[in-house]
C-alpha cells in the first residue's frame, strides 16, 4: 500500500462533517482525539480523515498549520494500522486538544496509540 494521503482520502464534505459531529463516537490519546462514524462516503478508500486544531488554543495560524501538517504526516505513515483491519467505510476527524505544541516524535507515538485504540474499539 502506498503511503500517501491524497484528495480522495481527505474528509471535506460538509454534510459528512455535520453528521460526524452529531452522531459520532470518540476515542482519545492525549493530546489527540478522534471522532469517528461508520458511514458510506464517495471515496474508494476504506476511510476518509480530517484534522483540526482549535483556534482557541493556538491563536496564530502558523502554529495551527504546523500542527495540522504534523498530524497529517504521522497519520499518513501509520494509516496501515487502520486499513488492515477495517472492511466497512469510516469517516473520522482527528483533533489536537492539547494546549502546547508537541514535537513530531511525540505526535507520532500518540497517533499510533490513537489508531490502535480506534481499531480495538471498533473490533469489540
XYZ file of N, CA and C in Angstrom:
372
model
N 0.831 -1.177 0.000
C 0.000 0.000 0.000
C 0.880 1.247 0.000
N 0.474 2.221 -0.810
C 1.212 3.466 -0.878
C 1.016 4.285 0.384
N 2.061 4.950 0.806
C 1.971 5.823 1.973
C 1.700 7.251 1.517
N 0.505 7.450 0.959
C 0.114 8.779 0.515
C -1.167 9.176 1.228
N -1.495 10.439 1.148
C -2.749 10.935 1.700
C -3.333 11.882 0.664
N -3.967 11.291 -0.340
C -4.471 12.066 -1.466
C -5.820 12.710 -1.205
N -6.325 13.342 -2.231
C -7.578 14.079 -2.147
C -8.746 13.169 -1.789
N -8.754 11.946 -2.310
C -9.840 11.001 -2.062
C -9.908 10.554 -0.605
N -8.777 10.615 0.096
C -8.721 10.154 1.489
C -9.012 11.252 2.495
N -9.170 12.478 2.035
C -9.404 13.589 2.953
C -10.893 13.862 3.093
N -11.289 14.164 4.294
C -12.683 14.436 4.609
C -12.967 15.905 4.363
N -13.815 16.197 3.377
C -14.107 17.580 3.025
C -15.603 17.873 2.963
N -16.436 16.864 2.911
C -17.878 17.039 2.759
C -18.500 17.664 4.010
N -19.183 18.786 3.830
C -19.803 19.472 4.975
C -20.927 18.635 5.569
N -21.657 17.907 4.727
C -22.741 17.071 5.257
C -22.176 15.937 6.095
N -21.082 15.315 5.640
C -20.451 14.246 6.412
C -19.848 14.777 7.708
N -19.270 15.968 7.665
C -18.696 16.570 8.875
C -19.784 16.846 9.912
N -20.908 17.383 9.462
C -22.018 17.646 10.376
C -22.558 16.365 10.989
N -22.723 15.351 10.151
C -23.209 14.047 10.618
C -22.212 13.411 11.588
N -20.926 13.567 11.292
C -19.866 13.004 12.127
C -19.917 13.581 13.540
N -20.015 14.903 13.654
C -20.016 15.516 14.974
C -21.347 15.331 15.706
N -22.413 15.087 14.952
C -23.714 14.881 15.585
C -23.863 13.451 16.107
N -23.436 12.460 15.315
C -23.692 11.051 15.637
C -22.448 10.256 16.005
N -21.265 10.832 15.832
C -20.025 10.080 16.002
C -19.666 9.790 17.453
N -18.781 8.807 17.622
C -18.229 8.485 18.938
C -16.746 8.819 18.913
N -16.150 8.948 20.105
C -14.764 9.398 20.130
C -13.877 8.465 20.930
N -12.595 8.578 20.644
C -11.544 7.869 21.365
C -10.393 8.862 21.517
N -9.695 8.803 22.666
C -8.646 9.784 22.957
C -7.316 9.125 23.263
N -6.278 9.842 22.916
C -4.923 9.550 23.348
C -4.258 10.919 23.446
N -4.318 11.501 24.647
C -3.916 12.897 24.809
C -2.553 13.170 24.186
N -2.392 14.214 23.399
C -3.252 15.344 23.100
C -4.111 15.174 21.842
N -4.416 13.956 21.443
C -5.215 13.726 20.243
C -6.574 13.135 20.600
N -7.573 13.498 19.809
C -8.913 12.953 19.975
C -9.464 12.646 18.594
N -10.052 11.455 18.440
C -10.635 11.065 17.166
C -12.137 10.874 17.333
N -12.900 11.561 16.500
C -14.336 11.353 16.428
C -14.571 10.572 15.146
N -15.242 9.417 15.255
C -15.410 8.565 14.082
C -16.855 8.127 13.924
N -17.177 7.750 12.694
C -18.527 7.301 12.364
C -18.434 6.325 11.201
N -19.129 5.228 11.323
C -19.180 4.243 10.231
C -20.308 4.658 9.310
N -19.959 5.109 8.113
C -20.941 5.577 7.142
C -20.377 5.470 5.734
N -21.253 5.490 4.765
C -20.822 5.469 3.363
C -20.262 6.839 2.984
N -19.255 6.831 2.117
C -18.715 8.074 1.580
C -18.373 7.865 0.126
N -17.999 8.924 -0.563
C -17.814 8.871 -2.010
C -16.480 8.279 -2.437
N -15.558 8.119 -1.515
C -14.214 7.660 -1.840
C -14.159 6.143 -2.020
N -13.176 5.684 -2.761
C -12.947 4.242 -2.910
C -12.068 3.700 -1.786
N -11.521 4.581 -0.971
C -10.689 4.177 0.161
C -11.575 3.777 1.334
N -11.069 2.923 2.239
C -11.900 2.491 3.370
C -12.148 3.578 4.408
N -11.389 4.666 4.391
C -11.581 5.717 5.390
C -11.271 7.082 4.798
N -11.990 8.087 5.307
C -11.673 9.471 4.990
C -11.339 10.159 6.305
N -10.303 10.978 6.296
C -9.818 11.592 7.532
C -9.691 13.107 7.363
N -9.946 13.804 8.445
C -9.723 15.234 8.512
C -8.943 15.538 9.781
N -8.233 16.648 9.813
C -7.508 17.051 11.020
C -7.919 18.468 11.381
N -7.919 18.751 12.687
C -8.265 20.096 13.122
C -7.468 20.474 14.358
N -7.210 21.766 14.468
C -6.526 22.339 15.622
C -7.332 23.567 16.015
N -7.775 23.655 17.276
C -8.652 24.761 17.663
C -7.941 26.117 17.717
N -8.646 27.123 17.235
C -8.134 28.481 17.248
C -8.065 29.013 18.677
N -8.884 28.446 19.554
C -8.903 28.874 20.954
C -7.555 28.621 21.633
N -6.930 27.484 21.304
C -5.670 27.121 21.954
C -4.442 27.660 21.231
N -4.540 27.830 19.920
C -3.408 28.310 19.119
C -3.884 29.484 18.278
N -3.596 30.679 18.744
C -4.106 31.890 18.100
C -3.480 32.137 16.726
N -2.203 31.800 16.606
C -1.506 32.104 15.363
C -1.720 30.977 14.340
N -2.062 31.368 13.123
C -2.316 30.411 12.053
C -1.071 29.583 11.744
N 0.092 30.171 11.915
C 1.347 29.457 11.663
C 1.443 28.229 12.561
N 1.108 28.393 13.826
C 1.159 27.282 14.785
C 0.128 26.214 14.434
N -1.103 26.648 14.133
C -2.166 25.698 13.787
C -1.805 24.904 12.544
N -1.315 25.592 11.533
C -0.973 24.909 10.285
C 0.175 23.927 10.476
N 1.143 24.269 11.306
C 2.266 23.364 11.558
C 1.787 22.095 12.236
N 0.930 22.242 13.236
C 0.421 21.069 13.944
C -0.423 20.217 13.011
N -1.241 20.845 12.174
C -2.049 20.078 11.220
C -1.162 19.318 10.240
N -0.089 19.938 9.811
C 0.852 19.277 8.901
C 1.483 18.067 9.578
N 1.863 18.212 10.855
C 2.454 17.098 11.594
C 1.435 15.974 11.795
N 0.189 16.317 12.083
C -0.859 15.310 12.254
C -1.093 14.521 10.962
N -1.194 15.233 9.840
C -1.405 14.553 8.555
C -0.236 13.641 8.213
N 0.974 14.108 8.476
C 2.169 13.308 8.169
C 2.224 12.052 9.025
N 1.968 12.172 10.321
C 2.034 10.992 11.183
C 0.895 10.020 10.851
N -0.281 10.538 10.476
C -1.370 9.649 10.061
C -0.996 8.934 8.756
N -0.440 9.681 7.818
C -0.069 9.116 6.517
C 0.883 7.937 6.671
N 1.834 8.055 7.588
C 2.814 6.993 7.791
C 2.236 5.778 8.507
N 1.146 5.961 9.278
C 0.643 4.873 10.119
C -0.767 4.418 9.772
N -1.305 4.864 8.654
C -2.687 4.524 8.331
C -2.901 3.041 8.052
N -1.840 2.298 7.772
C -1.994 0.868 7.512
C -2.508 0.125 8.735
N -2.306 0.673 9.947
C -2.838 0.077 11.171
C -4.356 -0.047 11.054
N -4.980 0.995 10.536
C -6.435 1.010 10.383
C -6.859 0.244 9.139
N -6.174 0.466 8.030
C -6.585 -0.108 6.752
C -6.547 -1.634 6.753
N -5.654 -2.218 7.549
C -5.568 -3.680 7.598
C -6.775 -4.305 8.275
N -7.422 -3.586 9.167
C -8.468 -4.187 9.997
C -9.893 -3.814 9.621
N -10.110 -2.653 8.999
C -11.496 -2.277 8.706
C -11.925 -2.780 7.330
N -13.186 -3.152 7.238
C -13.715 -3.615 5.959
C -14.969 -2.849 5.557
N -15.444 -1.951 6.410
C -16.564 -1.080 6.073
C -16.062 0.363 6.097
N -16.690 1.255 5.329
C -16.181 2.626 5.250
C -16.406 3.434 6.529
N -15.395 4.191 6.910
C -15.440 5.063 8.073
C -15.038 6.473 7.667
N -15.538 7.441 8.420
C -15.032 8.819 8.337
C -14.607 9.200 9.745
N -13.511 9.906 9.853
C -13.087 10.372 11.167
C -12.305 11.666 11.093
N -12.382 12.379 12.222
C -11.703 13.655 12.372
C -10.758 13.544 13.557
N -9.504 13.885 13.334
C -8.501 13.849 14.393
C -8.253 15.287 14.833
N -8.501 15.557 16.110
C -8.340 16.902 16.661
C -7.196 16.926 17.656
N -6.495 18.031 17.659
C -5.406 18.241 18.613
C -6.000 19.022 19.774
N -6.096 18.404 20.963
C -6.767 19.048 22.083
C -5.806 19.584 23.146
N -4.507 19.447 22.919
C -3.524 19.952 23.878
C -3.420 21.464 23.828
N -2.825 22.031 24.855
C -2.667 23.489 24.938
C -1.311 23.961 24.410
N -0.313 23.046 24.400
C 1.013 23.412 23.917
C 1.421 22.503 22.756
N 2.303 23.023 21.930
C 2.795 22.260 20.793
C 3.661 21.102 21.254
N 3.483 19.947 20.616
C 4.330 18.781 20.880
C 5.320 18.618 19.740
N 6.346 17.856 20.000
C 7.298 17.550 18.934
C 6.695 16.493 18.018
N 7.287 16.347 16.847
C 6.793 15.362 15.887
C 6.892 13.952 16.452
N 7.959 13.648 17.180
C 8.140 12.313 17.764
C 7.007 11.989 18.739
N 6.620 12.962 19.561
C 5.511 12.756 20.498
C 4.201 12.529 19.758
N 3.957 13.340 18.731
C 2.721 13.207 17.964
C 2.663 11.854 17.283
N 3.801 11.384 16.773
C 3.839 10.091 16.097
C 3.488 8.953 17.055
N 4.020 8.992 18.261
C 3.732 7.967 19.275
C 2.255 8.011 19.660
N 1.736 9.208 19.900
C 0.336 9.358 20.296
C -0.610 8.961 19.166
N -0.234 9.230 17.924
C -1.069 8.847 16.778
C -1.169 7.334 16.685
N -0.045 6.653 16.907
C -0.065 5.189 16.878
C -0.989 4.645 17.964
N -0.898 5.196 19.177
C -1.773 4.771 20.272
C -3.235 5.042 19.938
N -3.498 6.194 19.347
C -4.862 6.566 18.987
C -5.441 5.615 17.949
N -4.677 5.314 16.917
C -5.158 4.418 15.866
C -5.375 3.005 16.397
N -4.494 2.551 17.281
C -4.675 1.221 17.875
C -5.893 1.187 18.790
N -6.147 2.263 19.524
C -7.331 2.336 20.378
C -8.602 2.336 19.523
N -8.561 3.022 18.377
C -9.692 3.043 17.459
C -9.986 1.654 16.910
N -8.942 0.958 16.484
C -9.101 -0.401 15.946
C -9.658 -1.332 17.018
N -9.131 -1.207 18.230
C -9.602 -2.041 19.341
C -11.082 -1.786 19.626
N -11.471 -0.512 19.593
C -12.861 -0.165 19.914
C -13.831 -0.649 18.842
N -13.458 -0.554 17.575
C -14.394 -0.985 16.524
C -14.448 -2.503 16.394
N -13.436 -3.200 16.888
C -13.445 -4.660 16.823
C -14.185 -5.314 17.980
N -14.630 -4.521 18.943
C -15.367 -5.080 20.079
C -16.772 -5.456 19.684
